[in-house]
PDB file of C-alpha atoms in Angstrom:
ATOM      1  CA  GLU C1316      20.211  16.233 -71.628  1.00  0.00           C
ATOM      2  CA  GLU C1317      21.335  15.660 -68.290  1.00  0.00           C
ATOM      3  CA  GLN C1318      21.501  11.637 -68.422  1.00  0.00           C
ATOM      4  CA  LEU C1319      21.863   9.454 -65.874  1.00  0.00           C
ATOM      5  CA  VAL C1320      21.427   5.488 -67.026  1.00  0.00           C
ATOM      6  CA  GLU C1321      21.759   2.265 -64.362  1.00  0.00           C
ATOM      7  CA  SER C1322      23.309  -0.618 -65.350  1.00  0.00           C
ATOM      8  CA  GLY C1323      23.946  -3.758 -62.729  1.00  0.00           C
ATOM      9  CA  GLY C1324      20.438  -5.034 -61.038  1.00  0.00           C
ATOM     10  CA  GLY C1325      19.632  -7.993 -60.985  1.00  0.00           C
ATOM     11  CA  LEU C1326      18.118 -11.354 -58.713  1.00  0.00           C
ATOM     12  CA  VAL C1327      21.050 -12.464 -56.201  1.00  0.00           C
ATOM     13  CA  GLN C1328      20.369 -14.882 -53.044  1.00  0.00           C
ATOM     14  CA  PRO C1329      21.333 -13.329 -50.087  1.00  0.00           C
ATOM     15  CA  GLY C1330      25.007 -13.306 -48.429  1.00  0.00           C
ATOM     16  CA  GLY C1331      25.912 -12.940 -52.220  1.00  0.00           C
ATOM     17  CA  SER C1332      27.165  -9.823 -54.650  1.00  0.00           C
ATOM     18  CA  LEU C1333      26.435  -6.680 -57.452  1.00  0.00           C
ATOM     19  CA  ARG C1334      27.724  -4.578 -58.842  1.00  0.00           C
ATOM     20  CA  LEU C1335      26.178  -1.270 -59.786  1.00  0.00           C
ATOM     21  CA  SER C1336      27.428   0.772 -62.654  1.00  0.00           C
ATOM     22  CA  CYS C1337      25.923   4.185 -63.620  1.00  0.00           C
ATOM     23  CA  VAL C1338      27.354   6.723 -67.033  1.00  0.00           C
ATOM     24  CA  ALA C1339      26.138  10.570 -67.037  1.00  0.00           C
ATOM     25  CA  SER C1340      25.510  12.294 -70.367  1.00  0.00           C
ATOM     26  CA  GLY C1341      24.946  15.841 -70.902  1.00  0.00           C
ATOM     27  CA  LEU C1342      26.703  17.576 -68.299  1.00  0.00           C
ATOM     28  CA  THR C1343      29.445  16.984 -65.745  1.00  0.00           C
ATOM     29  CA  PHE C1344      30.346  14.791 -64.651  1.00  0.00           C
ATOM     30  CA  SER C1345      32.587  15.789 -61.662  1.00  0.00           C
ATOM     31  CA  ASN C1346      31.508  18.944 -60.717  1.00  0.00           C
ATOM     32  CA  TYR C1347      29.270  17.369 -58.428  1.00  0.00           C
ATOM     33  CA  TRP C1348      28.760  14.885 -55.912  1.00  0.00           C
ATOM     34  CA  MET C1349      27.130  11.445 -56.595  1.00  0.00           C
ATOM     35  CA  SER C1350      24.339   9.415 -54.875  1.00  0.00           C
ATOM     36  CA  TRP C1351      23.044   5.992 -55.070  1.00  0.00           C
ATOM     37  CA  VAL C1352      18.927   6.027 -52.576  1.00  0.00           C
ATOM     38  CA  ARG C1353      17.369   3.461 -53.227  1.00  0.00           C
ATOM     39  CA  GLN C1354      12.778   2.821 -52.637  1.00  0.00           C
ATOM     40  CA  THR C1355      10.949  -0.416 -51.844  1.00  0.00           C
ATOM     41  CA  PRO C1356       8.735  -1.916 -53.198  1.00  0.00           C
ATOM     42  CA  GLY C1357       4.951   0.589 -51.909  1.00  0.00           C
ATOM     43  CA  LYS C1358       7.519   2.269 -49.571  1.00  0.00           C
ATOM     44  CA  GLY C1359      10.011   5.187 -49.423  1.00  0.00           C
ATOM     45  CA  LEU C1360      12.928   6.849 -50.568  1.00  0.00           C
ATOM     46  CA  GLU C1361      15.790   5.796 -48.638  1.00  0.00           C
ATOM     47  CA  TRP C1362      19.481   7.895 -49.648  1.00  0.00           C
ATOM     48  CA  VAL C1363      22.035   5.155 -49.040  1.00  0.00           C
ATOM     49  CA  ALA C1364      26.022   6.459 -50.325  1.00  0.00           C
ATOM     50  CA  ASN C1365      27.032   9.409 -51.493  1.00  0.00           C
ATOM     51  CA  ILE C1366      30.993  10.769 -52.777  1.00  0.00           C
ATOM     52  CA  MET C1367      32.424  14.135 -53.229  1.00  0.00           C
ATOM     53  CA  GLN C1368      33.633  15.418 -56.797  1.00  0.00           C
ATOM     54  CA  ASP C1369      36.673  13.661 -56.604  1.00  0.00           C
ATOM     55  CA  GLY C1370      36.242  10.790 -54.689  1.00  0.00           C
ATOM     56  CA  THR C1371      37.902  11.582 -51.528  1.00  0.00           C
ATOM     57  CA  GLU C1372      34.894  11.812 -49.216  1.00  0.00           C
ATOM     58  CA  LYS C1373      32.067   9.371 -48.763  1.00  0.00           C
ATOM     59  CA  TYR C1374      29.547   8.505 -47.145  1.00  0.00           C
ATOM     60  CA  TYR C1375      27.060   5.881 -45.864  1.00  0.00           C
ATOM     61  CA  VAL C1376      23.400   4.777 -44.471  1.00  0.00           C
ATOM     62  CA  ASP C1377      24.377   2.882 -41.696  1.00  0.00           C
ATOM     63  CA  SER C1378      22.146   0.049 -42.717  1.00  0.00           C
ATOM     64  CA  VAL C1379      24.902  -1.015 -45.598  1.00  0.00           C
ATOM     65  CA  ASN C1380      27.403   1.107 -44.429  1.00  0.00           C
ATOM     66  CA  GLY C1381      30.715  -2.114 -44.000  1.00  0.00           C
ATOM     67  CA  ARG C1382      28.475  -3.636 -46.936  1.00  0.00           C
ATOM     68  CA  PHE C1383      28.436  -1.529 -49.959  1.00  0.00           C
ATOM     69  CA  THR C1384      31.267   1.180 -51.551  1.00  0.00           C
ATOM     70  CA  ILE C1385      30.916   3.650 -53.517  1.00  0.00           C
ATOM     71  CA  SER C1386      32.645   4.908 -56.135  1.00  0.00           C
ATOM     72  CA  ARG C1387      33.400   7.022 -59.849  1.00  0.00           C
ATOM     73  CA  ASP C1388      35.677   7.705 -62.392  1.00  0.00           C
ATOM     74  CA  ASN C1389      35.585  10.534 -63.685  1.00  0.00           C
ATOM     75  CA  ALA C1390      37.228   9.807 -67.389  1.00  0.00           C
ATOM     76  CA  LYS C1391      33.552   7.995 -67.827  1.00  0.00           C
ATOM     77  CA  ASN C1392      31.033   9.707 -65.949  1.00  0.00           C
ATOM     78  CA  SER C1393      30.666   5.995 -64.461  1.00  0.00           C
ATOM     79  CA  LEU C1394      29.783   6.148 -60.564  1.00  0.00           C
ATOM     80  CA  TYR C1395      29.820   2.827 -58.665  1.00  0.00           C
ATOM     81  CA  LEU C1396      28.992   0.752 -56.142  1.00  0.00           C
ATOM     82  CA  GLN C1397      29.754  -2.489 -55.027  1.00  0.00           C
ATOM     83  CA  MET C1398      27.212  -4.561 -52.366  1.00  0.00           C
ATOM     84  CA  HIS C1399      28.821  -7.097 -50.702  1.00  0.00           C
ATOM     85  CA  SER C1400      26.571  -9.748 -47.760  1.00  0.00           C
ATOM     86  CA  LEU C1401      23.835  -8.396 -49.864  1.00  0.00           C
ATOM     87  CA  ARG C1402      20.231  -9.390 -47.543  1.00  0.00           C
ATOM     88  CA  VAL C1403      16.392  -9.430 -48.103  1.00  0.00           C
ATOM     89  CA  GLU C1404      16.089  -6.070 -46.457  1.00  0.00           C
ATOM     90  CA  ASP C1405      18.212  -4.397 -49.904  1.00  0.00           C
ATOM     91  CA  THR C1406      16.021  -5.771 -51.951  1.00  0.00           C
ATOM     92  CA  ALA C1407      14.629  -2.352 -53.942  1.00  0.00           C
ATOM     93  CA  VAL C1408      14.662   0.221 -57.380  1.00  0.00           C
ATOM     94  CA  TYR C1409      18.585   2.083 -56.740  1.00  0.00           C
ATOM     95  CA  TYR C1410      18.579   5.140 -58.686  1.00  0.00           C
ATOM     96  CA  CYS C1411      21.522   7.585 -59.172  1.00  0.00           C
ATOM     97  CA  VAL C1412      20.909  10.871 -58.469  1.00  0.00           C
ATOM     98  CA  ARG C1413      23.057  14.280 -59.100  1.00  0.00           C
ATOM     99  CA  GLU C1414      23.542  15.897 -55.750  1.00  0.00           C
ATOM    100  CA  ASN C1415      24.636  19.032 -55.310  1.00  0.00           C
ATOM    101  CA  PRO C1416      28.439  21.304 -57.265  1.00  0.00           C
ATOM    102  CA  TYR C1417      30.644  21.864 -55.802  1.00  0.00           C
ATOM    103  CA  TYR C1418      29.619  25.060 -55.899  1.00  0.00           C
ATOM    104  CA  ASN C1419      26.343  25.423 -54.869  1.00  0.00           C
ATOM    105  CA  LYS C1420      25.275  22.822 -51.819  1.00  0.00           C
ATOM    106  CA  LEU C1421      22.104  24.005 -51.623  1.00  0.00           C
ATOM    107  CA  ASP C1422      21.192  22.987 -55.480  1.00  0.00           C
ATOM    108  CA  SER C1423      20.920  19.108 -54.862  1.00  0.00           C
ATOM    109  CA  MET C1424      18.983  15.409 -55.559  1.00  0.00           C
ATOM    110  CA  ASP C1425      17.978  17.001 -58.696  1.00  0.00           C
ATOM    111  CA  VAL C1426      18.773  14.627 -61.494  1.00  0.00           C
ATOM    112  CA  TRP C1427      17.595  11.283 -61.228  1.00  0.00           C
ATOM    113  CA  GLY C1428      17.900   7.860 -63.422  1.00  0.00           C
ATOM    114  CA  GLN C1429      15.375   6.151 -64.225  1.00  0.00           C
ATOM    115  CA  GLY C1430      16.546   3.073 -61.613  1.00  0.00           C
ATOM    116  CA  THR C1431      17.890  -1.404 -61.135  1.00  0.00           C
ATOM    117  CA  THR C1432      16.163  -3.451 -59.735  1.00  0.00           C
ATOM    118  CA  VAL C1433      17.902  -5.248 -57.564  1.00  0.00           C
ATOM    119  CA  THR C1434      15.982  -8.080 -56.106  1.00  0.00           C
ATOM    120  CA  VAL C1435      17.890 -10.497 -52.470  1.00  0.00           C
ATOM    121  CA  PHE C1436      15.652 -13.807 -51.864  1.00  0.00           C
ATOM    122  CA  SER C1437      16.222 -17.097 -50.650  1.00  0.00           C
TER     123      SER C1437
ATOM    124  CA  ASP J1034      20.099  11.202 -37.736  1.00  0.00           C
ATOM    125  CA  ILE J1035      17.387  13.354 -38.328  1.00  0.00           C
ATOM    126  CA  GLN J1036      13.735  12.717 -38.787  1.00  0.00           C
ATOM    127  CA  MET J1037      11.375  14.052 -41.635  1.00  0.00           C
ATOM    128  CA  THR J1038       8.067  14.236 -40.483  1.00  0.00           C
ATOM    129  CA  GLN J1039       5.451  14.709 -43.140  1.00  0.00           C
ATOM    130  CA  SER J1040       2.019  15.018 -42.240  1.00  0.00           C
ATOM    131  CA  PRO J1041      -1.305  14.084 -43.089  1.00  0.00           C
ATOM    132  CA  SER J1042       0.780  10.969 -45.144  1.00  0.00           C
ATOM    133  CA  ALA J1043      -2.658  11.268 -47.364  1.00  0.00           C
ATOM    134  CA  MET J1044      -4.917  13.399 -47.962  1.00  0.00           C
ATOM    135  CA  SER J1045      -8.252  13.308 -50.213  1.00  0.00           C
ATOM    136  CA  ALA J1046      -8.394  16.822 -52.343  1.00  0.00           C
ATOM    137  CA  SER J1047     -10.896  17.978 -55.219  1.00  0.00           C
ATOM    138  CA  VAL J1048      -8.647  19.497 -58.642  1.00  0.00           C
ATOM    139  CA  GLY J1049      -9.258  23.440 -57.623  1.00  0.00           C
ATOM    140  CA  ASP J1050      -8.868  23.088 -54.104  1.00  0.00           C
ATOM    141  CA  ARG J1051      -4.520  24.386 -51.715  1.00  0.00           C
ATOM    142  CA  VAL J1052      -3.614  21.865 -50.725  1.00  0.00           C
ATOM    143  CA  THR J1053      -0.294  21.529 -48.083  1.00  0.00           C
ATOM    144  CA  ILE J1054       2.038  19.554 -47.038  1.00  0.00           C
ATOM    145  CA  THR J1055       4.590  19.535 -44.014  1.00  0.00           C
ATOM    146  CA  CYS J1056       7.516  18.551 -43.525  1.00  0.00           C
ATOM    147  CA  ARG J1057       9.312  19.414 -39.759  1.00  0.00           C
ATOM    148  CA  ALA J1058      12.609  18.373 -39.420  1.00  0.00           C
ATOM    149  CA  SER J1059      13.538  16.334 -35.787  1.00  0.00           C
ATOM    150  CA  GLN J1060      16.212  19.282 -36.008  1.00  0.00           C
ATOM    151  CA  GLY J1061      17.319  22.315 -37.591  1.00  0.00           C
ATOM    152  CA  ILE J1062      18.857  21.587 -41.443  1.00  0.00           C
ATOM    153  CA  ARG J1063      18.743  25.387 -42.428  1.00  0.00           C
ATOM    154  CA  SER J1064      17.234  25.598 -45.783  1.00  0.00           C
ATOM    155  CA  TYR J1065      19.054  22.436 -47.017  1.00  0.00           C
ATOM    156  CA  LEU J1066      15.132  20.688 -47.732  1.00  0.00           C
ATOM    157  CA  ALA J1067      13.928  19.416 -50.861  1.00  0.00           C
ATOM    158  CA  TRP J1068      10.489  18.157 -51.774  1.00  0.00           C
ATOM    159  CA  PHE J1069      10.056  15.539 -54.460  1.00  0.00           C
ATOM    160  CA  GLN J1070       6.972  14.425 -56.469  1.00  0.00           C
ATOM    161  CA  GLN J1071       6.062  10.734 -57.644  1.00  0.00           C
ATOM    162  CA  LYS J1072       3.812   9.538 -59.505  1.00  0.00           C
ATOM    163  CA  PRO J1073       3.965   5.618 -59.651  1.00  0.00           C
ATOM    164  CA  GLY J1074       5.515   3.583 -61.708  1.00  0.00           C
ATOM    165  CA  LYS J1075       7.980   7.037 -62.092  1.00  0.00           C
ATOM    166  CA  VAL J1076      11.233   8.574 -61.650  1.00  0.00           C
ATOM    167  CA  PRO J1077      11.002  11.168 -58.282  1.00  0.00           C
ATOM    168  CA  LYS J1078      10.627  14.346 -59.779  1.00  0.00           C
ATOM    169  CA  ARG J1079      12.462  17.322 -57.598  1.00  0.00           C
ATOM    170  CA  LEU J1080       9.924  20.385 -57.293  1.00  0.00           C
ATOM    171  CA  ILE J1081      11.548  22.163 -54.811  1.00  0.00           C
ATOM    172  CA  TYR J1082      15.201  23.209 -53.571  1.00  0.00           C
ATOM    173  CA  ALA J1083      16.573  24.975 -51.306  1.00  0.00           C
ATOM    174  CA  ALA J1084      12.809  25.224 -49.059  1.00  0.00           C
ATOM    175  CA  SER J1085      11.311  27.795 -51.336  1.00  0.00           C
ATOM    176  CA  SER J1086      13.825  27.333 -55.010  1.00  0.00           C
ATOM    177  CA  LEU J1087      11.396  26.360 -57.578  1.00  0.00           C
ATOM    178  CA  GLN J1088      12.530  24.031 -60.214  1.00  0.00           C
ATOM    179  CA  SER J1089      13.206  25.319 -64.049  1.00  0.00           C
ATOM    180  CA  GLY J1090       9.585  24.007 -65.779  1.00  0.00           C
ATOM    181  CA  VAL J1091       7.941  23.402 -62.204  1.00  0.00           C
ATOM    182  CA  PRO J1092       4.184  25.118 -62.588  1.00  0.00           C
ATOM    183  CA  SER J1093       4.402  28.280 -59.668  1.00  0.00           C
ATOM    184  CA  ARG J1094       1.425  26.982 -58.191  1.00  0.00           C
ATOM    185  CA  PHE J1095       3.474  25.424 -56.064  1.00  0.00           C
ATOM    186  CA  SER J1096       5.770  26.537 -53.080  1.00  0.00           C
ATOM    187  CA  GLY J1097       8.218  25.779 -50.627  1.00  0.00           C
ATOM    188  CA  SER J1098       8.056  27.159 -46.936  1.00  0.00           C
ATOM    189  CA  GLY J1099      10.499  27.634 -44.159  1.00  0.00           C
ATOM    190  CA  SER J1100      13.561  27.277 -42.837  1.00  0.00           C
ATOM    191  CA  GLY J1101      14.466  25.477 -39.083  1.00  0.00           C
ATOM    192  CA  THR J1102      12.492  22.790 -38.495  1.00  0.00           C
ATOM    193  CA  GLU J1103       9.350  23.411 -40.258  1.00  0.00           C
ATOM    194  CA  PHE J1104       8.125  23.013 -43.471  1.00  0.00           C
ATOM    195  CA  THR J1105       5.392  23.745 -45.946  1.00  0.00           C
ATOM    196  CA  LEU J1106       4.975  22.521 -49.656  1.00  0.00           C
ATOM    197  CA  THR J1107       1.592  24.078 -50.878  1.00  0.00           C
ATOM    198  CA  ILE J1108      -0.011  23.177 -54.461  1.00  0.00           C
ATOM    199  CA  SER J1109      -2.057  26.731 -54.925  1.00  0.00           C
ATOM    200  CA  SER J1110      -4.633  24.996 -57.246  1.00  0.00           C
ATOM    201  CA  LEU J1111      -4.731  21.701 -57.069  1.00  0.00           C
ATOM    202  CA  GLN J1112      -4.664  19.793 -60.787  1.00  0.00           C
ATOM    203  CA  PRO J1113      -5.632  16.696 -62.753  1.00  0.00           C
ATOM    204  CA  GLU J1114      -2.252  16.231 -63.149  1.00  0.00           C
ATOM    205  CA  ASP J1115      -0.682  16.650 -59.307  1.00  0.00           C
ATOM    206  CA  PHE J1116      -2.201  13.882 -57.602  1.00  0.00           C
ATOM    207  CA  ALA J1117       1.388  11.907 -56.921  1.00  0.00           C
ATOM    208  CA  THR J1118       2.843  11.105 -53.688  1.00  0.00           C
ATOM    209  CA  TYR J1119       5.439  13.903 -52.491  1.00  0.00           C
ATOM    210  CA  TYR J1120       9.236  13.521 -49.847  1.00  0.00           C
ATOM    211  CA  CYS J1121      10.577  16.588 -48.495  1.00  0.00           C
ATOM    212  CA  LEU J1122      13.948  15.561 -47.989  1.00  0.00           C
ATOM    213  CA  GLN J1123      16.669  17.771 -45.620  1.00  0.00           C
ATOM    214  CA  HIS J1124      20.891  16.839 -47.038  1.00  0.00           C
ATOM    215  CA  ASN J1125      22.335  19.092 -44.134  1.00  0.00           C
ATOM    216  CA  SER J1126      23.815  16.369 -43.027  1.00  0.00           C
ATOM    217  CA  TYR J1127      24.002  12.731 -43.312  1.00  0.00           C
ATOM    218  CA  PRO J1128      23.065  10.757 -43.847  1.00  0.00           C
ATOM    219  CA  ARG J1129      20.958  12.250 -45.684  1.00  0.00           C
ATOM    220  CA  THR J1130      16.714  11.241 -45.027  1.00  0.00           C
ATOM    221  CA  PHE J1131      13.580  11.875 -46.654  1.00  0.00           C
ATOM    222  CA  GLY J1132      10.071  12.100 -45.148  1.00  0.00           C
ATOM    223  CA  GLN J1133       7.661   9.260 -45.450  1.00  0.00           C
ATOM    224  CA  GLY J1134       5.339  10.603 -47.926  1.00  0.00           C
ATOM    225  CA  THR J1135       2.379  12.027 -48.770  1.00  0.00           C
ATOM    226  CA  LYS J1136      -0.338  10.600 -51.081  1.00  0.00           C
ATOM    227  CA  VAL J1137      -2.072  13.042 -52.715  1.00  0.00           C
ATOM    228  CA  GLU J1138      -5.182  11.508 -53.752  1.00  0.00           C
ATOM    229  CA  ILE J1139      -8.622  12.283 -56.035  1.00  0.00           C
ATOM    230  CA  LYS J1140     -12.047  13.187 -53.570  1.00  0.00           C
TER     231      LYS J1140
END
């Protein structure tokens, strides 16, 4: 079974830092772009960042650019999101999501983790 | 950024109804469009990718169409388990953007 399992969420004060992790199993992790998507309580979905298969390309939504860093370790089948300078508005459930494989750009975001909750409180 | 506008934002429908949800992109996105279903407390589930390709295991009453800037998700005969919120997503350009969601409720 293809599975993504996130960890690392928690409570943090504004200005603090957290590092989210996602471990993949049952899938060829190194073949895929990977992303983080978040969902604020009672609200919709927001794509946060993604990273190319070999880690050489990364993209971010403007609201986190410069504060968050996405990375991956293909040897460990793991994806990370380092979050600094956290704000109250970063409070959300963060999902690890498999994007497209290198051979099919149209087939994207089919596998989602269960999510990890980040709460930034003052 | 490309804005994805879904309509309606919410709707009431009965079991057996045909339901159509529209997603409009502020710029052309070719066929880089996916549809997701989310039930309360659950993870989003992909239904459609590449605008019209049905995800494996998803019932055939779900279908998607469109390209460019206008897309539709159709449920041919609404079932009790289909009451949920539906989102579209464009992944043609950065940042990826989701629609605001369409909540389908029981009439």
